[in-house]
Amino acid sequence: MAKLVILTQGLTGRVHELNVDRTTIGRVEDNLFQIAEPSVSSHHCEVLLRGSDVVIKDLNSTNGTFINGEQINESVLKPGQTLRLGQIELKLETGTPASAPAKAPAPSPAKKPAEATMVIPRGVSLSELEGGGRPPGFDTSKEFSKKRNKAGIYFWIGVGIVGIIIVVLLIIAGQTVNHGK
């Protein structure tokens, strides 16, 4: 069964199994997979199961949806690829390994399967602190910007123009009254 595993510090190891044809991911509670993090939109994206393909579709999110660093509107997510929603990174895992080279021997039968996939958060390493903690090419200045409210800008321009017209009319009315005396 396919599942999404969160890789981001603080939420590391949180898993959501993809057991329905359509899964919505977002910050609010009405999503099947809720990620309550500010950089994730309220309804960020949806995951569609189409046969053996796992399709990710962006839902016009503020900070975008990325697969392996490339912004997408709709794309197939393959096992092992990284999905980024805002600042949250996830990885798709399936029961079948993604064409990998020789693997280590399988765990002994005495070991529980959950222990094999359990991830324990480890904190921050010195090299991450020295490097700023962000992977190369992770430029937040462009990706996480507030959308502009053009209607608000036009409103204030209109208020300014009407104000100027009123001031001009008052000046003209004042001159007319002074000349009329």
Coordinates of C-alpha atoms in Angstrom, one line a residue:
M1 CA 0.0 0.0 0.0
A2 CA 1.3 3.5 -0.9
K3 CA 1.8 6.0 1.9
L4 CA 3.2 9.5 2.4
V5 CA 5.8 9.9 5.1
I6 CA 6.7 13.4 6.4
L7 CA 10.4 14.1 6.4
T8 CA 10.4 17.6 7.9
Q9 CA 11.8 18.1 11.4
G10 CA 9.2 18.2 14.1
L11 CA 6.7 16.1 12.1
T12 CA 9.3 13.4 11.0
G13 CA 7.8 10.0 10.6
R14 CA 4.2 11.0 10.5
V15 CA 2.5 8.7 7.9
H16 CA -0.7 8.8 5.9
E17 CA -1.7 5.7 4.0
L18 CA -3.3 6.3 0.6
N19 CA -6.2 3.9 0.9
V20 CA -8.9 5.9 -1.0
D21 CA -9.0 7.1 -4.6
R22 CA -8.8 10.9 -3.6
T23 CA -7.0 12.3 -0.6
T24 CA -6.9 16.0 0.1
I25 CA -4.0 17.5 2.0
G26 CA -4.1 20.8 3.7
R27 CA -3.9 22.8 6.9
V28 CA -7.6 22.7 7.9
E29 CA -9.4 19.8 9.6
D30 CA -11.7 18.9 6.6
N31 CA -8.7 17.4 4.7
L32 CA -8.2 13.6 4.8
F33 CA -4.5 14.4 5.6
Q34 CA -4.2 17.5 7.8
I35 CA -0.8 19.2 8.1
A36 CA -1.3 22.1 10.5
E37 CA 1.7 24.2 9.4
P38 CA 1.5 27.8 8.3
S39 CA 3.2 27.4 4.9
V40 CA 0.7 24.7 3.9
S41 CA -2.5 26.1 2.3
S42 CA -5.9 25.3 3.8
H43 CA -6.6 23.0 0.9
H44 CA -3.1 22.6 -0.6
C45 CA -3.3 19.6 -3.0
E46 CA -5.0 16.3 -3.7
V47 CA -3.6 12.9 -4.2
L48 CA -5.4 10.8 -6.8
L49 CA -4.8 7.0 -7.2
R50 CA -5.1 6.2 -10.9
G51 CA -4.3 2.5 -11.3
S52 CA -0.7 2.1 -10.1
D53 CA 0.0 5.9 -10.5
V54 CA -0.1 8.3 -7.6
V55 CA -1.0 11.7 -9.1
I56 CA -0.5 15.0 -7.2
K57 CA -2.7 17.9 -8.2
D58 CA -2.1 21.4 -6.8
L59 CA -5.3 23.2 -5.6
N60 CA -4.1 26.7 -6.3
S61 CA -2.0 26.8 -3.2
T62 CA -0.2 29.9 -2.0
N63 CA 3.3 28.5 -1.7
G64 CA 3.1 25.9 -4.5
T65 CA 3.5 22.1 -4.8
F66 CA 6.8 20.7 -5.8
I67 CA 8.1 17.2 -6.8
N68 CA 11.9 16.9 -6.5
G69 CA 12.2 20.7 -6.5
E70 CA 10.1 21.4 -9.6
Q71 CA 6.8 23.2 -9.2
I72 CA 3.9 21.2 -10.6
N73 CA 0.2 21.8 -11.2
E74 CA -0.5 18.0 -11.8
S75 CA 2.1 15.3 -12.0
V76 CA 2.8 11.6 -11.1
L77 CA 4.7 11.1 -7.9
K78 CA 6.9 8.1 -8.0
P79 CA 8.2 6.0 -5.0
G80 CA 11.2 7.7 -3.4
Q81 CA 10.5 11.1 -4.9
T82 CA 10.2 14.1 -2.6
L83 CA 6.9 16.1 -2.4
R84 CA 7.1 19.6 -0.9
L85 CA 4.1 21.5 0.2
G86 CA 5.2 24.9 1.5
Q87 CA 8.0 24.1 3.9
I88 CA 6.9 20.5 4.5
E89 CA 8.7 17.7 2.7
L90 CA 7.1 14.2 2.3
K91 CA 8.3 11.0 0.5
L92 CA 6.1 8.4 -1.2
E93 CA 6.7 4.9 0.0
T94 CA 5.1 1.8 -1.5
G95 CA 5.4 -1.9 -0.7
T96 CA 7.7 -2.4 -3.7
P97 CA 11.1 -0.9 -3.7
A98 CA 11.9 1.8 -6.3
S99 CA 14.5 0.3 -8.7
A100 CA 17.3 0.2 -6.2
P101 CA 20.7 -1.5 -6.4
A102 CA 21.5 -4.4 -4.2
K103 CA 19.8 -4.3 -0.9
A104 CA 20.9 -5.4 2.6
P105 CA 19.4 -8.7 3.7
A106 CA 15.8 -8.7 5.0
P107 CA 15.3 -8.2 8.7
S108 CA 14.9 -11.3 10.9
P109 CA 11.3 -12.6 11.4
A110 CA 11.5 -11.8 15.1
K111 CA 11.6 -8.0 14.3
K112 CA 8.2 -6.2 14.0
P113 CA 7.5 -4.5 10.6
A114 CA 6.7 -1.2 12.3
E115 CA 10.2 -1.1 13.9
A116 CA 11.7 -1.3 10.4
T117 CA 10.0 1.9 9.2
M118 CA 10.1 3.8 12.5
V119 CA 12.0 7.1 12.3
I120 CA 13.3 8.7 15.4
P121 CA 13.9 12.5 15.3
R122 CA 17.5 13.4 16.0
G123 CA 17.7 17.1 16.4
V124 CA 20.0 19.5 14.4
S125 CA 23.6 18.7 13.5
L126 CA 26.4 21.2 13.6
S127 CA 26.8 21.2 9.8
E128 CA 23.1 22.0 9.4
L129 CA 23.5 25.0 11.8
E130 CA 26.6 26.2 10.0
G131 CA 24.9 25.9 6.6
G132 CA 21.8 27.8 7.6
G133 CA 19.6 24.7 7.9
R134 CA 18.2 24.9 4.3
P135 CA 19.1 22.7 1.4
P136 CA 20.9 24.3 -1.5
G137 CA 18.5 26.0 -3.9
F138 CA 15.8 26.5 -1.3
D139 CA 15.1 30.2 -1.8
T140 CA 12.2 31.4 0.4
S141 CA 12.3 34.9 -0.9
K142 CA 10.4 34.0 -4.0
E143 CA 8.3 30.9 -3.0
F144 CA 6.7 32.2 0.2
S145 CA 5.3 35.6 -0.6
K146 CA 2.0 37.0 0.2
K147 CA -0.5 37.4 -2.7
R148 CA -1.3 41.0 -3.5
N149 CA -4.8 42.4 -3.0
K150 CA -5.3 44.4 -6.2
A151 CA -8.9 45.3 -5.4
G152 CA -7.7 47.0 -2.2
I153 CA -5.1 48.9 -4.1
Y154 CA -7.7 50.1 -6.6
F155 CA -10.0 51.1 -3.8
W156 CA -7.4 53.4 -2.2
I157 CA -6.5 54.9 -5.5
G158 CA -10.2 55.7 -6.1
V159 CA -10.5 57.2 -2.6
G160 CA -7.5 59.4 -3.3
I161 CA -8.9 60.7 -6.6
V162 CA -12.3 61.4 -5.1
G163 CA -10.6 63.3 -2.2
I164 CA -8.7 65.4 -4.7
I165 CA -11.8 66.2 -6.7
I166 CA -13.6 67.3 -3.4
V167 CA -10.7 69.6 -2.4
V168 CA -10.7 71.2 -5.9
L169 CA -14.5 71.7 -5.8
L170 CA -14.2 73.3 -2.3
I171 CA -11.5 75.7 -3.6
I172 CA -13.6 76.7 -6.6
A173 CA -16.7 77.2 -4.4
G174 CA -14.7 79.3 -2.0
Q175 CA -13.4 81.5 -4.9
T176 CA -16.9 81.9 -6.3
V177 CA -18.2 83.0 -2.9
N178 CA -15.4 85.5 -2.5
H179 CA -16.0 87.0 -6.0
G180 CA -19.7 87.1 -5.5
K181 CA -19.4 89.6 -2.6

